[in-house]
Amino acid sequence: ARIDILKMDIEGAEYQVIAQAVAQGWLADVSQLLVEFHHFLPTLSVRQTEEAVASLRSIGFDIAWIGRTNHEYLFTRSLAAN
């Protein structure tokens, strides 16, 4: 089954989850991914967000929208018809 929209707001754990999801193919059937990045927290960095974005792009996601605070990102991609 396909997932039309997956929302990820997990208070800083998004970096590890995205890395693991990309490595293990968990996002193969997701067409839209909404992520709140927490690079504004003291232990996290904008560089981690840049790396997560690059990782998502490597599996076919494109940035469709970035929120005004630069924390919320909407990624989209087309999935081939089954």
mmCIF file of N, CA and C in Angstrom:
data_model
loop_
_atom_site.group_PDB
_atom_site.id
_atom_site.type_symbol
_atom_site.label_atom_id
_atom_site.label_comp_id
_atom_site.label_asym_id
_atom_site.label_seq_id
_atom_site.Cartn_x
_atom_site.Cartn_y
_atom_site.Cartn_z
ATOM 1 N N ALA A 1 0.835 -1.191 0.000
ATOM 2 C CA ALA A 1 0.000 0.000 0.000
ATOM 3 C C ALA A 1 0.874 1.245 0.000
ATOM 4 N N ARG A 2 0.381 2.273 -0.623
ATOM 5 C CA ARG A 2 1.090 3.550 -0.664
ATOM 6 C C ARG A 2 0.671 4.426 0.493
ATOM 7 N N ILE A 3 1.585 5.297 0.868
ATOM 8 C CA ILE A 3 1.297 6.301 1.889
ATOM 9 C C ILE A 3 1.310 7.645 1.174
ATOM 10 N N ASP A 4 0.180 8.328 1.184
ATOM 11 C CA ASP A 4 0.097 9.612 0.500
ATOM 12 C C ASP A 4 0.892 10.688 1.236
ATOM 13 N N ILE A 5 0.720 10.774 2.558
ATOM 14 C CA ILE A 5 1.407 11.800 3.343
ATOM 15 C C ILE A 5 1.896 11.175 4.651
ATOM 16 N N LEU A 6 3.166 11.396 4.944
ATOM 17 C CA LEU A 6 3.737 10.976 6.217
ATOM 18 C C LEU A 6 4.267 12.225 6.905
ATOM 19 N N LYS A 7 3.781 12.481 8.113
ATOM 20 C CA LYS A 7 4.220 13.650 8.879
ATOM 21 C C LYS A 7 5.175 13.199 9.972
ATOM 22 N N MET A 8 6.303 13.893 10.066
ATOM 23 C CA MET A 8 7.319 13.544 11.043
ATOM 24 C C MET A 8 7.650 14.772 11.886
ATOM 25 N N ASP A 9 7.220 14.754 13.133
ATOM 26 C CA ASP A 9 7.540 15.800 14.101
ATOM 27 C C ASP A 9 7.940 15.082 15.371
ATOM 28 N N ILE A 10 9.220 14.724 15.470
ATOM 29 C CA ILE A 10 9.663 13.842 16.549
ATOM 30 C C ILE A 10 10.807 14.443 17.357
ATOM 31 N N GLU A 11 10.757 15.768 17.490
ATOM 32 C CA GLU A 11 11.562 16.509 18.468
ATOM 33 C C GLU A 11 13.059 16.206 18.454
ATOM 34 N N GLY A 12 13.641 16.194 17.251
ATOM 35 C CA GLY A 12 15.086 16.016 17.141
ATOM 36 C C GLY A 12 15.507 14.629 16.719
ATOM 37 N N ALA A 13 14.630 13.653 16.845
ATOM 38 C CA ALA A 13 14.955 12.285 16.435
ATOM 39 C C ALA A 13 14.815 12.092 14.930
ATOM 40 N N GLU A 14 14.336 13.121 14.224
ATOM 41 C CA GLU A 14 14.115 12.987 12.779
ATOM 42 C C GLU A 14 15.391 12.651 12.016
ATOM 43 N N TYR A 15 16.513 13.117 12.492
ATOM 44 C CA TYR A 15 17.771 12.884 11.776
ATOM 45 C C TYR A 15 18.128 11.399 11.757
ATOM 46 N N GLN A 16 18.030 10.749 12.893
ATOM 47 C CA GLN A 16 18.327 9.325 12.963
ATOM 48 C C GLN A 16 17.273 8.503 12.221
ATOM 49 N N VAL A 17 16.017 8.888 12.359
ATOM 50 C CA VAL A 17 14.936 8.157 11.700
ATOM 51 C C VAL A 17 15.055 8.276 10.186
ATOM 52 N N ILE A 18 15.335 9.466 9.681
ATOM 53 C CA ILE A 18 15.491 9.639 8.235
ATOM 54 C C ILE A 18 16.669 8.814 7.727
ATOM 55 N N ALA A 19 17.790 8.860 8.423
ATOM 56 C CA ALA A 19 18.966 8.082 7.992
ATOM 57 C C ALA A 19 18.633 6.598 7.922
ATOM 58 N N GLN A 20 17.969 6.084 8.934
ATOM 59 C CA GLN A 20 17.626 4.669 8.956
ATOM 60 C C GLN A 20 16.557 4.341 7.915
ATOM 61 N N ALA A 21 15.570 5.216 7.759
ATOM 62 C CA ALA A 21 14.504 4.990 6.785
ATOM 63 C C ALA A 21 15.048 4.955 5.364
ATOM 64 N N VAL A 22 15.973 5.852 5.063
ATOM 65 C CA VAL A 22 16.581 5.869 3.728
ATOM 66 C C VAL A 22 17.415 4.605 3.523
ATOM 67 N N ALA A 23 18.229 4.263 4.502
ATOM 68 C CA ALA A 23 19.106 3.097 4.385
ATOM 69 C C ALA A 23 18.324 1.799 4.232
ATOM 70 N N GLN A 24 17.175 1.711 4.887
ATOM 71 C CA GLN A 24 16.417 0.463 4.875
ATOM 72 C C GLN A 24 15.222 0.470 3.921
ATOM 73 N N GLY A 25 15.044 1.567 3.180
ATOM 74 C CA GLY A 25 13.987 1.619 2.177
ATOM 75 C C GLY A 25 12.583 1.799 2.714
ATOM 76 N N TRP A 26 12.453 2.284 3.940
ATOM 77 C CA TRP A 26 11.139 2.437 4.551
ATOM 78 C C TRP A 26 10.260 3.472 3.860
ATOM 79 N N LEU A 27 10.855 4.375 3.099
ATOM 80 C CA LEU A 27 10.084 5.460 2.474
ATOM 81 C C LEU A 27 9.737 5.169 1.012
ATOM 82 N N ALA A 28 9.946 3.948 0.580
ATOM 83 C CA ALA A 28 9.748 3.597 -0.828
ATOM 84 C C ALA A 28 8.340 3.884 -1.329
ATOM 85 N N ASP A 29 7.341 3.754 -0.485
ATOM 86 C CA ASP A 29 5.954 3.943 -0.910
ATOM 87 C C ASP A 29 5.344 5.243 -0.400
ATOM 88 N N VAL A 30 6.181 6.194 -0.012
ATOM 89 C CA VAL A 30 5.705 7.485 0.487
ATOM 90 C C VAL A 30 5.838 8.523 -0.631
ATOM 91 N N SER A 31 4.753 9.224 -0.933
ATOM 92 C CA SER A 31 4.813 10.240 -1.988
ATOM 93 C C SER A 31 5.005 11.654 -1.443
ATOM 94 N N GLN A 32 4.572 11.911 -0.209
ATOM 95 C CA GLN A 32 4.777 13.220 0.406
ATOM 96 C C GLN A 32 5.265 13.022 1.841
ATOM 97 N N LEU A 33 6.262 13.789 2.204
ATOM 98 C CA LEU A 33 6.837 13.683 3.537
ATOM 99 C C LEU A 33 6.928 15.085 4.113
ATOM 100 N N LEU A 34 6.284 15.288 5.249
ATOM 101 C CA LEU A 34 6.317 16.573 5.943
ATOM 102 C C LEU A 34 7.164 16.387 7.192
ATOM 103 N N VAL A 35 8.265 17.137 7.282
ATOM 104 C CA VAL A 35 9.197 16.984 8.395
ATOM 105 C C VAL A 35 9.388 18.320 9.093
ATOM 106 N N GLU A 36 9.318 18.293 10.420
ATOM 107 C CA GLU A 36 9.724 19.457 11.196
ATOM 108 C C GLU A 36 11.130 19.173 11.708
ATOM 109 N N PHE A 37 12.095 19.916 11.186
ATOM 110 C CA PHE A 37 13.479 19.775 11.616
ATOM 111 C C PHE A 37 13.714 20.643 12.847
ATOM 112 N N HIS A 38 14.494 20.122 13.779
ATOM 113 C CA HIS A 38 14.721 20.796 15.058
ATOM 114 C C HIS A 38 16.160 21.281 15.188
ATOM 115 N N HIS A 39 16.700 21.830 14.098
ATOM 116 C CA HIS A 39 18.086 22.326 14.128
ATOM 117 C C HIS A 39 18.245 23.573 15.002
ATOM 118 N N PHE A 40 17.170 24.072 15.534
ATOM 119 C CA PHE A 40 17.220 25.221 16.441
ATOM 120 C C PHE A 40 17.491 24.795 17.895
ATOM 121 N N LEU A 41 17.464 23.491 18.160
ATOM 122 C CA LEU A 41 17.773 23.009 19.503
ATOM 123 C C LEU A 41 19.283 23.028 19.728
ATOM 124 N N PRO A 42 19.728 23.240 20.961
ATOM 125 C CA PRO A 42 21.159 23.409 21.240
ATOM 126 C C PRO A 42 22.057 22.259 20.798
ATOM 127 N N THR A 43 21.557 21.040 20.827
ATOM 128 C CA THR A 43 22.409 19.893 20.483
ATOM 129 C C THR A 43 22.346 19.499 19.018
ATOM 130 N N LEU A 44 21.573 20.234 18.218
ATOM 131 C CA LEU A 44 21.407 19.912 16.804
ATOM 132 C C LEU A 44 21.908 21.063 15.948
ATOM 133 N N SER A 45 22.086 20.803 14.637
ATOM 134 C CA SER A 45 22.655 21.841 13.778
ATOM 135 C C SER A 45 21.972 21.891 12.412
ATOM 136 N N VAL A 46 22.112 23.021 11.763
ATOM 137 C CA VAL A 46 21.607 23.190 10.408
ATOM 138 C C VAL A 46 22.298 22.185 9.478
ATOM 139 N N ARG A 47 23.544 21.869 9.752
ATOM 140 C CA ARG A 47 24.281 20.895 8.931
ATOM 141 C C ARG A 47 23.576 19.541 8.934
ATOM 142 N N GLN A 48 23.037 19.141 10.060
ATOM 143 C CA GLN A 48 22.295 17.880 10.125
ATOM 144 C C GLN A 48 21.047 17.936 9.231
ATOM 145 N N THR A 49 20.396 19.083 9.215
ATOM 146 C CA THR A 49 19.236 19.250 8.335
ATOM 147 C C THR A 49 19.671 19.171 6.884
ATOM 148 N N GLU A 50 20.763 19.829 6.538
ATOM 149 C CA GLU A 50 21.271 19.776 5.162
ATOM 150 C C GLU A 50 21.583 18.337 4.745
ATOM 151 N N GLU A 51 22.171 17.573 5.644
ATOM 152 C CA GLU A 51 22.492 16.175 5.342
ATOM 153 C C GLU A 51 21.227 15.333 5.182
ATOM 154 N N ALA A 52 20.223 15.575 6.021
ATOM 155 C CA ALA A 52 18.958 14.845 5.910
ATOM 156 C C ALA A 52 18.259 15.183 4.602
ATOM 157 N N VAL A 53 18.261 16.453 4.223
ATOM 158 C CA VAL A 53 17.658 16.875 2.956
ATOM 159 C C VAL A 53 18.382 16.201 1.789
ATOM 160 N N ALA A 54 19.692 16.188 1.807
ATOM 161 C CA ALA A 54 20.464 15.537 0.737
ATOM 162 C C ALA A 54 20.140 14.050 0.664
ATOM 163 N N SER A 55 19.989 13.421 1.802
ATOM 164 C CA SER A 55 19.654 12.006 1.846
ATOM 165 C C SER A 55 18.279 11.752 1.235
ATOM 166 N N LEU A 56 17.310 12.587 1.570
ATOM 167 C CA LEU A 56 15.971 12.442 0.994
ATOM 168 C C LEU A 56 15.982 12.719 -0.502
ATOM 169 N N ARG A 57 16.752 13.673 -0.931
ATOM 170 C CA ARG A 57 16.866 13.952 -2.367
ATOM 171 C C ARG A 57 17.481 12.763 -3.106
ATOM 172 N N SER A 58 18.399 12.067 -2.451
ATOM 173 C CA SER A 58 19.065 10.934 -3.099
ATOM 174 C C SER A 58 18.101 9.789 -3.406
ATOM 175 N N ILE A 59 16.948 9.757 -2.734
ATOM 176 C CA ILE A 59 15.957 8.720 -3.021
ATOM 177 C C ILE A 59 14.747 9.278 -3.762
ATOM 178 N N GLY A 60 14.907 10.458 -4.339
ATOM 179 C CA GLY A 60 13.881 10.978 -5.237
ATOM 180 C C GLY A 60 12.956 12.036 -4.710
ATOM 181 N N PHE A 61 13.125 12.451 -3.469
ATOM 182 C CA PHE A 61 12.280 13.522 -2.939
ATOM 183 C C PHE A 61 12.809 14.883 -3.371
ATOM 184 N N ASP A 62 11.881 15.793 -3.621
ATOM 185 C CA ASP A 62 12.204 17.193 -3.905
ATOM 186 C C ASP A 62 11.518 18.059 -2.858
ATOM 187 N N ILE A 63 12.113 19.204 -2.568
ATOM 188 C CA ILE A 63 11.481 20.140 -1.641
ATOM 189 C C ILE A 63 10.373 20.865 -2.385
ATOM 190 N N ALA A 64 9.160 20.779 -1.856
ATOM 191 C CA ALA A 64 8.016 21.465 -2.449
ATOM 192 C C ALA A 64 7.675 22.742 -1.696
ATOM 193 N N TRP A 65 8.059 22.791 -0.424
ATOM 194 C CA TRP A 65 7.700 23.944 0.411
ATOM 195 C C TRP A 65 8.575 23.946 1.648
ATOM 196 N N ILE A 66 8.942 25.140 2.097
ATOM 197 C CA ILE A 66 9.644 25.334 3.365
ATOM 198 C C ILE A 66 8.884 26.401 4.135
ATOM 199 N N GLY A 67 8.580 26.121 5.384
ATOM 200 C CA GLY A 67 7.850 27.067 6.226
ATOM 201 C C GLY A 67 8.651 28.332 6.488
ATOM 202 N N ARG A 68 7.959 29.357 6.907
ATOM 203 C CA ARG A 68 8.595 30.671 7.097
ATOM 204 C C ARG A 68 9.680 30.665 8.167
ATOM 205 N N THR A 69 9.633 29.704 9.103
ATOM 206 C CA THR A 69 10.651 29.626 10.140
ATOM 207 C C THR A 69 11.838 28.755 9.727
ATOM 208 N N ASN A 70 11.759 28.158 8.546
ATOM 209 C CA ASN A 70 12.796 27.275 8.017
ATOM 210 C C ASN A 70 12.931 25.989 8.844
ATOM 211 N N HIS A 71 11.862 25.584 9.509
ATOM 212 C CA HIS A 71 11.873 24.342 10.290
ATOM 213 C C HIS A 71 11.023 23.269 9.633
ATOM 214 N N GLU A 72 9.926 23.657 9.008
ATOM 215 C CA GLU A 72 9.014 22.707 8.382
ATOM 216 C C GLU A 72 9.321 22.603 6.891
ATOM 217 N N TYR A 73 9.454 21.354 6.444
ATOM 218 C CA TYR A 73 9.740 21.086 5.033
ATOM 219 C C TYR A 73 8.718 20.094 4.507
ATOM 220 N N LEU A 74 8.234 20.345 3.297
ATOM 221 C CA LEU A 74 7.393 19.383 2.598
ATOM 222 C C LEU A 74 8.188 18.841 1.422
ATOM 223 N N PHE A 75 8.353 17.544 1.395
ATOM 224 C CA PHE A 75 9.033 16.844 0.305
ATOM 225 C C PHE A 75 7.997 16.076 -0.499
ATOM 226 N N THR A 76 8.136 16.077 -1.808
ATOM 227 C CA THR A 76 7.243 15.314 -2.662
ATOM 228 C C THR A 76 8.037 14.536 -3.693
ATOM 229 N N ARG A 77 7.404 13.522 -4.220
ATOM 230 C CA ARG A 77 7.979 12.782 -5.341
ATOM 231 C C ARG A 77 6.875 11.981 -6.003
ATOM 232 N N SER A 78 7.091 11.680 -7.251
ATOM 233 C CA SER A 78 6.146 10.851 -7.988
ATOM 234 C C SER A 78 6.528 9.394 -7.795
ATOM 235 N N LEU A 79 5.528 8.573 -7.574
ATOM 236 C CA LEU A 79 5.749 7.138 -7.471
ATOM 237 C C LEU A 79 5.234 6.484 -8.743
ATOM 238 N N ALA A 80 5.989 5.561 -9.270
ATOM 239 C CA ALA A 80 5.556 4.846 -10.470
ATOM 240 C C ALA A 80 4.300 4.051 -10.161
ATOM 241 N N ALA A 81 3.399 4.022 -11.114
ATOM 242 C CA ALA A 81 2.157 3.265 -10.934
ATOM 243 C C ALA A 81 2.470 1.776 -10.866
ATOM 244 N N ASN A 82 1.768 1.092 -9.981
ATOM 245 C CA ASN A 82 1.948 -0.375 -9.854
ATOM 246 C C ASN A 82 1.205 -1.088 -10.949
#
